[in-house]
XYZ file of C-alpha atoms in Angstrom:
114
model
C 0.000 0.000 0.000
C 1.414 3.430 -0.918
C 2.424 5.921 1.735
C -0.230 8.517 2.472
C 1.011 12.086 2.776
C -1.043 15.206 3.297
C 0.197 17.052 0.236
C -2.524 19.685 0.488
C -1.312 20.876 3.906
C 2.408 20.798 3.079
C 1.871 22.645 -0.211
C -0.248 25.247 1.570
C 2.498 25.715 4.162
C 5.121 26.246 1.437
C 2.840 28.577 -0.533
C 2.208 30.676 2.577
C 5.946 31.209 3.165
C 6.573 31.951 -0.522
C 3.792 34.566 -0.457
C 5.387 36.167 2.600
C 8.778 36.370 0.868
C 7.370 38.039 -2.250
C 9.582 40.958 -3.238
C 12.812 39.444 -1.910
C 15.843 39.280 -4.222
C 16.811 36.238 -6.279
C 16.299 32.762 -4.856
C 15.102 34.243 -1.581
C 11.636 34.662 -3.103
C 11.064 31.410 -5.007
C 13.305 28.599 -3.683
C 11.547 26.987 -0.739
C 14.517 26.273 1.540
C 16.198 29.631 0.920
C 12.889 31.503 1.314
C 12.097 29.666 4.556
C 15.507 30.467 6.052
C 15.290 34.104 4.953
C 11.806 34.479 6.409
C 12.808 32.962 9.759
C 15.900 35.165 9.939
C 13.699 38.169 9.178
C 11.497 37.320 12.147
C 14.523 37.301 14.462
C 15.629 40.681 13.095
C 12.114 42.049 13.623
C 12.092 40.871 17.253
C 15.561 42.297 17.914
C 14.847 45.622 16.246
C 11.611 46.197 18.126
C 13.854 46.393 21.196
C 16.507 48.513 19.437
C 13.865 50.985 18.247
C 13.114 51.960 21.852
C 16.827 52.398 22.500
C 17.436 54.612 19.469
C 14.405 56.817 20.139
C 15.489 57.367 23.739
C 18.947 58.416 22.482
C 17.323 60.813 19.996
C 15.151 62.378 22.705
C 18.182 62.869 24.948
C 20.110 64.584 22.134
C 17.201 66.923 21.416
C 16.725 67.801 25.086
C 20.469 68.407 25.485
C 20.578 70.714 22.442
C 17.608 72.739 23.692
C 18.957 72.819 27.258
C 22.303 74.186 26.090
C 20.496 77.004 24.265
C 18.935 77.840 27.649
C 22.360 77.801 29.337
C 22.330 74.435 31.076
C 23.216 70.850 30.217
C 21.053 67.743 29.896
C 22.282 66.136 33.102
C 21.846 69.311 35.170
C 18.370 69.848 33.728
C 17.235 66.284 34.460
C 18.657 66.475 37.986
C 16.871 69.771 38.586
C 13.599 68.346 37.264
C 13.852 65.442 39.706
C 14.643 67.757 42.637
C 11.748 70.067 41.738
C 9.414 67.050 41.619
C 8.424 67.623 38.005
C 7.629 64.252 36.464
C 7.834 64.688 32.698
C 9.200 61.984 30.456
C 11.915 62.441 27.847
C 9.565 61.899 24.913
C 7.318 64.805 25.905
C 10.271 66.992 26.899
C 11.950 66.417 23.526
C 8.710 67.206 21.725
C 8.392 70.469 23.650
C 12.019 71.330 22.864
C 11.412 70.823 19.152
C 7.878 72.139 18.612
C 7.229 74.528 21.505
C 10.450 76.247 22.647
C 8.539 78.746 24.826
C 7.060 75.940 26.945
C 10.473 74.269 27.204
C 12.000 77.582 28.289
C 9.274 77.965 30.951
C 10.094 74.516 32.326
C 13.811 75.356 32.460
C 13.094 78.661 34.229
C 10.878 76.898 36.755
C 13.609 74.449 37.804
C 16.457 77.008 37.943
């Protein structure tokens, strides 16, 4: 008796991966083993870079706050220390946004903690 294999399911699994790798270069889009490896590696990069994204945005916010703080005559570290001492709880994302888009509000915050 011949061996029974579920070709419908295995073909569907392969087709799903090949659809997901559409647009990749060369064999990465149409050779099953290469496409599967590329797709799996892409998932690991996606997981890693979701963490790195938070890191890079925090660094960007700190640079923006530092640049705006130096215009006001202080440094980033002194400003953040003064904010903590004054009991002003404002996160870096909001502070960087104020520094970029609303310099008057940022200046008011700096004056309040001086």
